[in-house]
mmCIF file of N, CA and C in Angstrom:
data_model
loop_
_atom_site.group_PDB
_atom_site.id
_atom_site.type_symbol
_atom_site.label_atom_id
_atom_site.label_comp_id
_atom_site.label_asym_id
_atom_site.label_seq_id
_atom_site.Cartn_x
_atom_site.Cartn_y
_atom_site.Cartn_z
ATOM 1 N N UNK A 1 113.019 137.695 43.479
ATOM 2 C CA UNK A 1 113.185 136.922 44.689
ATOM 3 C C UNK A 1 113.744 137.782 45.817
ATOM 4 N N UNK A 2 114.632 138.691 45.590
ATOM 5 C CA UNK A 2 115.233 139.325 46.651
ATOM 6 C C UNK A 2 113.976 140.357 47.328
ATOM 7 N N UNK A 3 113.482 140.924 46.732
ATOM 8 C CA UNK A 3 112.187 142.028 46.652
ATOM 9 C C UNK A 3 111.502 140.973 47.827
ATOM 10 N N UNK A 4 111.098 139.773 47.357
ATOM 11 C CA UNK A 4 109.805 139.354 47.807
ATOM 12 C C UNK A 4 110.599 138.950 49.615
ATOM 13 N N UNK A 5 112.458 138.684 49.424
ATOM 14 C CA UNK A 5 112.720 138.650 50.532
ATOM 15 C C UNK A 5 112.808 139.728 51.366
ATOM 16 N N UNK A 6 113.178 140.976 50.877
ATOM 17 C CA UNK A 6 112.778 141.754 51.629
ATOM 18 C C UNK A 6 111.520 142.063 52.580
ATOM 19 N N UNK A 7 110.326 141.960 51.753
ATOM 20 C CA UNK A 7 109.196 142.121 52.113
ATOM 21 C C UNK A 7 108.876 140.929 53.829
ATOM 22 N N UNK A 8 109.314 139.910 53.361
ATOM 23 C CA UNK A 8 109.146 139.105 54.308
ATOM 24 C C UNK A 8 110.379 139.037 55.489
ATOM 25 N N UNK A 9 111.256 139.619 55.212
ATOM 26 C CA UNK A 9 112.247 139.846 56.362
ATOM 27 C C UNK A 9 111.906 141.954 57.235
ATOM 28 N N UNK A 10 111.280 141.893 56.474
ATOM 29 C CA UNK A 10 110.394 143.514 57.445
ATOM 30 C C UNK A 10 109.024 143.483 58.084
ATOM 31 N N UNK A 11 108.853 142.198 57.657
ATOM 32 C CA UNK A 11 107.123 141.476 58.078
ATOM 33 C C UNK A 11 106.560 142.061 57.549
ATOM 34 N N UNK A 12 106.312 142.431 56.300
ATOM 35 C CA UNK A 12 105.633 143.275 55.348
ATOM 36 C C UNK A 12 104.496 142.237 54.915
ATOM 37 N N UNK A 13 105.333 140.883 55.090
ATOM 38 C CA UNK A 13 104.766 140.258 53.843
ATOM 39 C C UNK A 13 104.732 138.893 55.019
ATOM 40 N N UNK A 14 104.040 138.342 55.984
ATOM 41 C CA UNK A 14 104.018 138.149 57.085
ATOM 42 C C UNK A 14 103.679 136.478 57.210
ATOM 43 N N UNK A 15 102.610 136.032 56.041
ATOM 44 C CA UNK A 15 101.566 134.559 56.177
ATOM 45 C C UNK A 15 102.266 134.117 54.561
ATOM 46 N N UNK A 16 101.518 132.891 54.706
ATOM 47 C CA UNK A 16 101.504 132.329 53.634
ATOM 48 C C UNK A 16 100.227 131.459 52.834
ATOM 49 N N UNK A 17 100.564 131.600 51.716
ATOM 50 C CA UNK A 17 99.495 130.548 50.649
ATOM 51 C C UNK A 17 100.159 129.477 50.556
ATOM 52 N N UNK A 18 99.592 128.473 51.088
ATOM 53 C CA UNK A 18 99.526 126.920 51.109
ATOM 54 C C UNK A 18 98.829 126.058 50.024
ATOM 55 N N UNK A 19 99.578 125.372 49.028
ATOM 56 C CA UNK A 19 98.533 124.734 48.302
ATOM 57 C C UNK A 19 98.985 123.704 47.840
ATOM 58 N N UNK A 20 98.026 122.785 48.533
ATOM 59 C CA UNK A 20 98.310 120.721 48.824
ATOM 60 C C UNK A 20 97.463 120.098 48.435
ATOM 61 N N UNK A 21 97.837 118.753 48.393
ATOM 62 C CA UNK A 21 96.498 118.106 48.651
ATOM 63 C C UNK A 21 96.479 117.153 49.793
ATOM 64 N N UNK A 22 96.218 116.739 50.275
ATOM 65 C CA UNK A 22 96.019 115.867 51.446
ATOM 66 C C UNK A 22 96.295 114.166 50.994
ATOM 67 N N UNK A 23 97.323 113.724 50.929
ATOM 68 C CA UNK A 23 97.516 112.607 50.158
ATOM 69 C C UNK A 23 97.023 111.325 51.957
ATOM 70 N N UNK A 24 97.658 111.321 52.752
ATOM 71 C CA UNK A 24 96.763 110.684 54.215
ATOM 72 C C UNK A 24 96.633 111.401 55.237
ATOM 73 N N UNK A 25 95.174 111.089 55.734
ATOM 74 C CA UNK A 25 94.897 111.884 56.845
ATOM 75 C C UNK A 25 93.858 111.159 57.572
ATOM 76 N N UNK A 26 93.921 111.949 59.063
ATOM 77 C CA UNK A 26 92.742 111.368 59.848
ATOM 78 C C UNK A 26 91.668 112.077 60.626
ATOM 79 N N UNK A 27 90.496 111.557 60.559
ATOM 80 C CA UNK A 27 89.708 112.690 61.144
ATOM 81 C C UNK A 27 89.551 112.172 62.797
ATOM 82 N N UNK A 28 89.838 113.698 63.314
ATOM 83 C CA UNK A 28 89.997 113.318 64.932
ATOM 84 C C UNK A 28 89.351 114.456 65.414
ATOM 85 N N UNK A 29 89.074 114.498 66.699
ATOM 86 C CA UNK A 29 88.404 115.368 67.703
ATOM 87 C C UNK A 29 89.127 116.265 68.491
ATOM 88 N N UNK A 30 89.134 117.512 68.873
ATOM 89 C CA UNK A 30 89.931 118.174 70.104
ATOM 90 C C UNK A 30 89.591 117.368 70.761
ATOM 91 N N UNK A 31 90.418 117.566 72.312
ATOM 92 C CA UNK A 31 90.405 117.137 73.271
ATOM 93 C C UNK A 31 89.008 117.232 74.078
ATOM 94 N N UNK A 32 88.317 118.368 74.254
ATOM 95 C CA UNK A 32 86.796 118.742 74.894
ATOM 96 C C UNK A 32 85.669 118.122 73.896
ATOM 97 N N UNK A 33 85.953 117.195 72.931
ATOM 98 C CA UNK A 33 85.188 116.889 71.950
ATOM 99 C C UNK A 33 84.631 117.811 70.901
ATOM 100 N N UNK A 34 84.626 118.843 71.035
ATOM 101 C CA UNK A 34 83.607 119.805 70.761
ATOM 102 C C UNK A 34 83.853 119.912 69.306
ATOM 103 N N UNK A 35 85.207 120.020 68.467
ATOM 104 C CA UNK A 35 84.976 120.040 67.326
ATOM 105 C C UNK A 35 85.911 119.039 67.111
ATOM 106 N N UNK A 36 85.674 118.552 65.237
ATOM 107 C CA UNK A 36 86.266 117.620 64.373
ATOM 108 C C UNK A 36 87.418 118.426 63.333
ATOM 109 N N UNK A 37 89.084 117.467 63.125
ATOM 110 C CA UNK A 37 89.014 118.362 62.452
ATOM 111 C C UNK A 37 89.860 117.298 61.455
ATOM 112 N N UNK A 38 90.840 117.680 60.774
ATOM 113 C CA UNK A 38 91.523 116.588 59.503
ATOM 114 C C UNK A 38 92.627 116.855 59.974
ATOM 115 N N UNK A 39 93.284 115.820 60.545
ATOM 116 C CA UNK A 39 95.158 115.433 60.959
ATOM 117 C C UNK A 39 95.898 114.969 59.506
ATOM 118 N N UNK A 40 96.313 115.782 59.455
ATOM 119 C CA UNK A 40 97.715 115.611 58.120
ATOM 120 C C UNK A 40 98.816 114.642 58.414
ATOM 121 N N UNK A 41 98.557 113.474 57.727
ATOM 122 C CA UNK A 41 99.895 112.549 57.727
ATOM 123 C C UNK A 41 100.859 112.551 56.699
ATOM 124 N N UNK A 42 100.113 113.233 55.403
ATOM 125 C CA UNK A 42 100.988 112.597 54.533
ATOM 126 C C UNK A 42 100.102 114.513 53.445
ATOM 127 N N UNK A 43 101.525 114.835 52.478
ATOM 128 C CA UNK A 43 100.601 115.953 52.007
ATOM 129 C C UNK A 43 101.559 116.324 51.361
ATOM 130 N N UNK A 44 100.734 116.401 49.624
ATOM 131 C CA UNK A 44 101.717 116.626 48.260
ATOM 132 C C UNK A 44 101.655 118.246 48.305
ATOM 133 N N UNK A 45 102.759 118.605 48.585
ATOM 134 C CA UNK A 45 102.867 120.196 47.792
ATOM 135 C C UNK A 45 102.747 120.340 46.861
ATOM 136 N N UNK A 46 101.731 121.457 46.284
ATOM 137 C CA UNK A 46 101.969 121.910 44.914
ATOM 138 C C UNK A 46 102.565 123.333 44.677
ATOM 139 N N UNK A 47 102.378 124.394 45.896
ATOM 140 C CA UNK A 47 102.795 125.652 45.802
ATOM 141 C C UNK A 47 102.571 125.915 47.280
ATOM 142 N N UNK A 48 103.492 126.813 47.629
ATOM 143 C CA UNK A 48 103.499 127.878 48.417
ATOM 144 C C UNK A 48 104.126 129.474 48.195
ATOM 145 N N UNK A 49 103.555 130.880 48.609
ATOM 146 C CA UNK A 49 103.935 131.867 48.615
ATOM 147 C C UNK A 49 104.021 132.789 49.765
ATOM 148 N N UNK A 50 104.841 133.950 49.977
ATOM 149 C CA UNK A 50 103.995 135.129 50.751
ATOM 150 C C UNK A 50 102.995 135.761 50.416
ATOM 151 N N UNK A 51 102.296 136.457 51.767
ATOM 152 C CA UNK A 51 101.437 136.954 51.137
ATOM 153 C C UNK A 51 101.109 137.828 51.996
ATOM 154 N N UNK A 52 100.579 138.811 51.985
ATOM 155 C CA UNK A 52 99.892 139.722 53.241
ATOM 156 C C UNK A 52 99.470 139.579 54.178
ATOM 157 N N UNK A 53 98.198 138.571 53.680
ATOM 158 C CA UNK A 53 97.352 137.833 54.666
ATOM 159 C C UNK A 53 96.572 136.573 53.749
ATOM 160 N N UNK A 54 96.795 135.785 54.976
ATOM 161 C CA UNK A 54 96.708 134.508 54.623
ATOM 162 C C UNK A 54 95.567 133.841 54.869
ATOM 163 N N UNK A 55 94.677 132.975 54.566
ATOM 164 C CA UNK A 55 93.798 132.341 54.372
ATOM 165 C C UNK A 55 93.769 131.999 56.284
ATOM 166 N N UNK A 56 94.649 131.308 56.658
ATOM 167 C CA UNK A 56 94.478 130.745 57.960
ATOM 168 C C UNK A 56 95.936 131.667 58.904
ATOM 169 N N UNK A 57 95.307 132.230 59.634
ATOM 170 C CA UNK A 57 96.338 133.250 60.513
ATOM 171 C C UNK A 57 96.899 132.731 61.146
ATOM 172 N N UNK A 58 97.274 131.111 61.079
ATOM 173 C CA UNK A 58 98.852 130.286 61.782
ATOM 174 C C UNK A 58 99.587 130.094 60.678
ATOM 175 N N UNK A 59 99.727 130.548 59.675
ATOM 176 C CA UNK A 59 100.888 130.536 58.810
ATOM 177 C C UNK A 59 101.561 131.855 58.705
ATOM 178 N N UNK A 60 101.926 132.414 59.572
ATOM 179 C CA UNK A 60 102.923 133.818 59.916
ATOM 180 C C UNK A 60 104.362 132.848 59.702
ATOM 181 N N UNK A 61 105.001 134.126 59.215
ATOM 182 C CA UNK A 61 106.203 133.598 59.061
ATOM 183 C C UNK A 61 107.381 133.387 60.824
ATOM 184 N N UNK A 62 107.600 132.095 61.311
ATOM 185 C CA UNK A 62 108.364 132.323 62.055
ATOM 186 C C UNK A 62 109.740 133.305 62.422
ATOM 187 N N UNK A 63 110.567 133.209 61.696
ATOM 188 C CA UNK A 63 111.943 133.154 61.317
ATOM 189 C C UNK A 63 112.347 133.597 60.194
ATOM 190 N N UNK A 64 113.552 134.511 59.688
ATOM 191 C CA UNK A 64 114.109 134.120 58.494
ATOM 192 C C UNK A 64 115.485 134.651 58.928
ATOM 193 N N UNK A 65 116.291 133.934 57.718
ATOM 194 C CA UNK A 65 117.683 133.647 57.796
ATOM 195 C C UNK A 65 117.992 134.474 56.823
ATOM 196 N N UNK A 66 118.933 135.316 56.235
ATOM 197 C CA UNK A 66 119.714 135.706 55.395
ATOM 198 C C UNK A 66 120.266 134.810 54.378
ATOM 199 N N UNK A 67 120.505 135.368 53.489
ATOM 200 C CA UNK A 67 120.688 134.326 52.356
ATOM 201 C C UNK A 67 122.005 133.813 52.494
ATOM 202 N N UNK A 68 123.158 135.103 52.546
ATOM 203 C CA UNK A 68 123.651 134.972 53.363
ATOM 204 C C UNK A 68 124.582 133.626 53.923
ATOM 205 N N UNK A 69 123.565 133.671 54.927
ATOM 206 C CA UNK A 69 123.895 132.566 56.313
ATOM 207 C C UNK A 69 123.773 131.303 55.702
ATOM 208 N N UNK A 70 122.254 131.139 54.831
ATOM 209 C CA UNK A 70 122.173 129.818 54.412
ATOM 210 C C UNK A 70 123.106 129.366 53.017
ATOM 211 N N UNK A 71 123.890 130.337 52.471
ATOM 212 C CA UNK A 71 124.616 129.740 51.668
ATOM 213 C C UNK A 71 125.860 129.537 52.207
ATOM 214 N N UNK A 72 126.153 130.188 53.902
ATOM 215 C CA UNK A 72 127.465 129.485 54.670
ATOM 216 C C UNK A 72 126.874 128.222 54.633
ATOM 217 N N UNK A 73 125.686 127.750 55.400
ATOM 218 C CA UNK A 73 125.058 126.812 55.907
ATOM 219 C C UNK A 73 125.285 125.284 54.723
ATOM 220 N N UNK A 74 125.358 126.038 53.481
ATOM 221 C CA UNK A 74 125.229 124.802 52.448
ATOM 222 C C UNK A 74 126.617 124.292 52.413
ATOM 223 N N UNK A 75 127.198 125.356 51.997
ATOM 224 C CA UNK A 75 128.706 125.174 51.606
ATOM 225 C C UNK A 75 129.852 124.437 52.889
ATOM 226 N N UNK A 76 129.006 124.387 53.880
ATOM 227 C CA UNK A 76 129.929 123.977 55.232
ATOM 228 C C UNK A 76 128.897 122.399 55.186
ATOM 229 N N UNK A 77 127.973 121.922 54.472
ATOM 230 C CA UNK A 77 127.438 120.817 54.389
ATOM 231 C C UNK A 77 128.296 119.860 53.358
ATOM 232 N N UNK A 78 128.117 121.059 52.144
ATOM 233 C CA UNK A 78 129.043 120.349 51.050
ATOM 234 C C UNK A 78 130.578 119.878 51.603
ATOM 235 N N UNK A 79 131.123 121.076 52.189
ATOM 236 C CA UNK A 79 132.399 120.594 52.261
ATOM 237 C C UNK A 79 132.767 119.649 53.215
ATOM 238 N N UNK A 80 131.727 119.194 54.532
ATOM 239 C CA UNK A 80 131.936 118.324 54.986
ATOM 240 C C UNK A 80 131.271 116.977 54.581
ATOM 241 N N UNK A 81 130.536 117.179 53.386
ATOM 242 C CA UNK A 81 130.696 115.665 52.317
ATOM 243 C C UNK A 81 131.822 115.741 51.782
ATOM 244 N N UNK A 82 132.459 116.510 50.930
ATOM 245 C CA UNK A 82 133.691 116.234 50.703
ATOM 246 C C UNK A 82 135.001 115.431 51.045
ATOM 247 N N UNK A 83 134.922 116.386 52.219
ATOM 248 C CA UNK A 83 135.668 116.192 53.474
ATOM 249 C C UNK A 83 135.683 114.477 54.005
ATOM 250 N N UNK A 84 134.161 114.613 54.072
ATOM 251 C CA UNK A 84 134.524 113.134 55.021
ATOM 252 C C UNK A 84 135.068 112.088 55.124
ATOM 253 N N UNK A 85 135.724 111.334 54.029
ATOM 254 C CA UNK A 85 136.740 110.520 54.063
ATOM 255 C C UNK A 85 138.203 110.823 54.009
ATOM 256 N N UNK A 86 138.614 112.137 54.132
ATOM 257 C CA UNK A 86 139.530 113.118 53.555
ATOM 258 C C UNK A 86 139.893 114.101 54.663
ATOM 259 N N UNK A 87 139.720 113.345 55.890
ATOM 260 C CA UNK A 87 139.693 114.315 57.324
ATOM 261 C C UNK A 87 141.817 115.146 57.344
ATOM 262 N N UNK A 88 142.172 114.589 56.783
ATOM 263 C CA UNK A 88 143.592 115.140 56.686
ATOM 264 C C UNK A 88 143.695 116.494 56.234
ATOM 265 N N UNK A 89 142.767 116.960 54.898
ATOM 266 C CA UNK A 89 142.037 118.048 53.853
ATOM 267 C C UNK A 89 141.863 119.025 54.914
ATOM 268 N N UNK A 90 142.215 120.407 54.709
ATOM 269 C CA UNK A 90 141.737 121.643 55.590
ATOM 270 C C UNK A 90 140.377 122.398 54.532
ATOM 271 N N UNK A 91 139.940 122.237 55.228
ATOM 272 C CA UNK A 91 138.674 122.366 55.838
ATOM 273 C C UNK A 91 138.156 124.180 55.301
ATOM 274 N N UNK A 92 139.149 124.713 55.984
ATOM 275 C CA UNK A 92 139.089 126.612 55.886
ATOM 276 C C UNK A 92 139.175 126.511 54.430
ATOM 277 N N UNK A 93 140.560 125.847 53.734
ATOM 278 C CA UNK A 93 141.106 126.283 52.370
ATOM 279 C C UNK A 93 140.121 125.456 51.582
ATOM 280 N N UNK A 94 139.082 124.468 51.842
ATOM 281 C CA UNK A 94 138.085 123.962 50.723
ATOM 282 C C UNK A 94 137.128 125.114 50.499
ATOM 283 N N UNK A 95 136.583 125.506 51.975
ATOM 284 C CA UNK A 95 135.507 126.339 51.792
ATOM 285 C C UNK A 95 136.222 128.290 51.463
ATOM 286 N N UNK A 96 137.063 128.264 51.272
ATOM 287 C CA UNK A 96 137.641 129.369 50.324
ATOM 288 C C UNK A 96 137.659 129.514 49.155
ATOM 289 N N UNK A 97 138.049 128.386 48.645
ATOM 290 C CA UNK A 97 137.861 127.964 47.069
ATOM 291 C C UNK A 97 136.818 127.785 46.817
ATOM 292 N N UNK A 98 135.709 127.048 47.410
ATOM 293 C CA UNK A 98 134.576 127.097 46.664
ATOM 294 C C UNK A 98 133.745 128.152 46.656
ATOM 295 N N UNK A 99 133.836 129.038 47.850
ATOM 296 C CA UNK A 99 133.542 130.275 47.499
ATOM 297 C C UNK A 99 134.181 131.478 46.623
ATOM 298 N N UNK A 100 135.391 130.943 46.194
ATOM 299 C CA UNK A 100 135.446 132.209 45.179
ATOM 300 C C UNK A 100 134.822 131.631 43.714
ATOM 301 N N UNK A 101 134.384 130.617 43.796
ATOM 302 C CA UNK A 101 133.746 129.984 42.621
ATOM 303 C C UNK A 101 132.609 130.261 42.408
ATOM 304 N N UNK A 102 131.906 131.092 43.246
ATOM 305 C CA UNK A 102 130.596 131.134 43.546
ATOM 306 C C UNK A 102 130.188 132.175 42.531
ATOM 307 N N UNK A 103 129.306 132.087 42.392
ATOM 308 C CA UNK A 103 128.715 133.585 40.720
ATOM 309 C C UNK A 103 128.368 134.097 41.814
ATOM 310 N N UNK A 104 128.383 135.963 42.203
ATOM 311 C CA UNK A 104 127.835 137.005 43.554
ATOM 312 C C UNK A 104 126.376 137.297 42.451
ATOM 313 N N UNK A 105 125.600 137.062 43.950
ATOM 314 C CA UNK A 105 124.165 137.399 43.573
ATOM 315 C C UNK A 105 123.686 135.709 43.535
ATOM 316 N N UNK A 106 124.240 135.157 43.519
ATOM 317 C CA UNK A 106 122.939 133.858 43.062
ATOM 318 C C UNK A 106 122.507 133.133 44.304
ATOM 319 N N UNK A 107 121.550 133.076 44.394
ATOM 320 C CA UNK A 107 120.618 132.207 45.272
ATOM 321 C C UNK A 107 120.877 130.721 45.269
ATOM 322 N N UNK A 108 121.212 130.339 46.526
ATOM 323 C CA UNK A 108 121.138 129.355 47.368
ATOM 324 C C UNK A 108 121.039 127.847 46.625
ATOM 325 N N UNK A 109 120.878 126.861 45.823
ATOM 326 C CA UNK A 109 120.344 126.070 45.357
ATOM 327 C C UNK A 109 120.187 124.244 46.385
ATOM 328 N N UNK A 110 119.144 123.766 46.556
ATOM 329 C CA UNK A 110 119.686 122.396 46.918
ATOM 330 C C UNK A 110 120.107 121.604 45.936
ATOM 331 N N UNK A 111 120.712 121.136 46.169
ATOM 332 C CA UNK A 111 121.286 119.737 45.125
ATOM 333 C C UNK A 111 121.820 118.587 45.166
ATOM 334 N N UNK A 112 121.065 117.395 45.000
ATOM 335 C CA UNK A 112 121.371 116.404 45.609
ATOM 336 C C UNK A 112 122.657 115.227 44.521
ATOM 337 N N UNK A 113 123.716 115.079 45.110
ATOM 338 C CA UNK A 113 125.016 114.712 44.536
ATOM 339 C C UNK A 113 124.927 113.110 44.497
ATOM 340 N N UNK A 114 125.450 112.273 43.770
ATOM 341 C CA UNK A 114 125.951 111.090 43.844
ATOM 342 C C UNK A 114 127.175 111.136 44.442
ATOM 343 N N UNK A 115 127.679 110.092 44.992
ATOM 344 C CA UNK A 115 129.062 109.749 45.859
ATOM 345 C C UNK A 115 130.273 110.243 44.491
ATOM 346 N N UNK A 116 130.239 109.278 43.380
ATOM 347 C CA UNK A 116 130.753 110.039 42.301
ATOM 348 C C UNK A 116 130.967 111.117 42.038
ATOM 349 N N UNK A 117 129.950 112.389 42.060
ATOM 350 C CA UNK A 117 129.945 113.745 41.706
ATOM 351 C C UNK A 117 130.565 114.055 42.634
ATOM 352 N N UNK A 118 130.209 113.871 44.182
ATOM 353 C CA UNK A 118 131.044 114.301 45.288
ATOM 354 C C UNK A 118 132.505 114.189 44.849
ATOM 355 N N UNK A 119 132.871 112.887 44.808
ATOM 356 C CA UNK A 119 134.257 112.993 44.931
ATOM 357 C C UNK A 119 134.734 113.578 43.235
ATOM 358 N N UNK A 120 134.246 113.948 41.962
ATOM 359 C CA UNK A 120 135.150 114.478 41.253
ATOM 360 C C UNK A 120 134.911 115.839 41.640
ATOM 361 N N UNK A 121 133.542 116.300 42.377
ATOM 362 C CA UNK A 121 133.916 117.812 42.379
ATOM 363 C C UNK A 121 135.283 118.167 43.590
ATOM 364 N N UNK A 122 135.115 116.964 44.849
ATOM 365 C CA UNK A 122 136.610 117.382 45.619
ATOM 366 C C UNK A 122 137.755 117.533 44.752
ATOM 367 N N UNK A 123 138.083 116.472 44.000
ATOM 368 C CA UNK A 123 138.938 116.858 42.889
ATOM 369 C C UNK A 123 139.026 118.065 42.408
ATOM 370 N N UNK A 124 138.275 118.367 41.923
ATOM 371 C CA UNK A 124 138.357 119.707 40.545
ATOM 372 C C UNK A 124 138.269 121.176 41.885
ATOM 373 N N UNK A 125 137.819 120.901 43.250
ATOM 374 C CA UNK A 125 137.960 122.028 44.311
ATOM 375 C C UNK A 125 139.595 121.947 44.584
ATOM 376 N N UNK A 126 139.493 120.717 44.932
ATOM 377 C CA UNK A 126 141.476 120.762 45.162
ATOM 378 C C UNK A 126 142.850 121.097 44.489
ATOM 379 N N UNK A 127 142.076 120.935 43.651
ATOM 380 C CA UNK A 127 142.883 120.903 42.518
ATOM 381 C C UNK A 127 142.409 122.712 41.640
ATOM 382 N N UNK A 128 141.718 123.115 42.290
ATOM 383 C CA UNK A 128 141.220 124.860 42.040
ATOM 384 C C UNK A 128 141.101 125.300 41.154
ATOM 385 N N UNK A 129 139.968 124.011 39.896
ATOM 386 C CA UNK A 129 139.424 124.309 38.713
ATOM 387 C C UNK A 129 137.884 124.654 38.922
ATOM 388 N N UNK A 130 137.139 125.219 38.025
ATOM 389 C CA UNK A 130 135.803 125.669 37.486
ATOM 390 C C UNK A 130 135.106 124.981 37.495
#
């Protein structure tokens, strides 16, 4: 994963492979009439990758973020779920602790919490267990 980020943070590795299926859509016209084409409303992912070059040359990669940044980005999400009923709680000293908890090297994860999990993991952060 890091390799393939490299590649794509030097623009090495620039487009992407797209692969969906079209779950709703509509067929519509440009504006000059001249051609038809399929409007995406609705569309199951099954995969995406980098790639050199890509099937359709509007999938260049815009942007990328450091990993980095987006694991400040998570951890300042988490801790202001934490946080949020708990506005008294500093804020600096949650997101200290949970970063020294962190395994170095691991990638980013989403993860979606119950209100429950939220509040025993504030617990077990506050309280500056594993």
């Amino acid at each position: 994963a890091k390799e393939k980020f490299a590649l794509i943070k030097s623009g090495a590795m620039d487009e992407w492979s797209i692969g969906f299926d079209a779950v709703r859509f509509k067929m519509d016209n440009t504006e000059d009439g001249e051609q038809i084409f399929r409007r995406l409303e609705e569309i199951r992912l099954w995969e995406y990758s980098p790639v050199t070059w890509g099937a359709n040359p509007a999938t260049t990669t815009v942007g990328v973020k450091n990993m980095e940044s987006k694991l400040g980005e998570q951890l300042m999400e988490l801790a202001n779920a934490i946080l949020g009923d708990h506005p008294e709680l500093d804020l600096t000293d949650l997101l200290a602790r949970m970063q020294s908890h962190l395994i170095k090297g691991a990638e980013p994860q989403n993860v979606a919490l119950t209100p429950r999990e939220v509040e025993t993991l504030r617990v077990k952060v506050m309280q500056g267990e594993k």
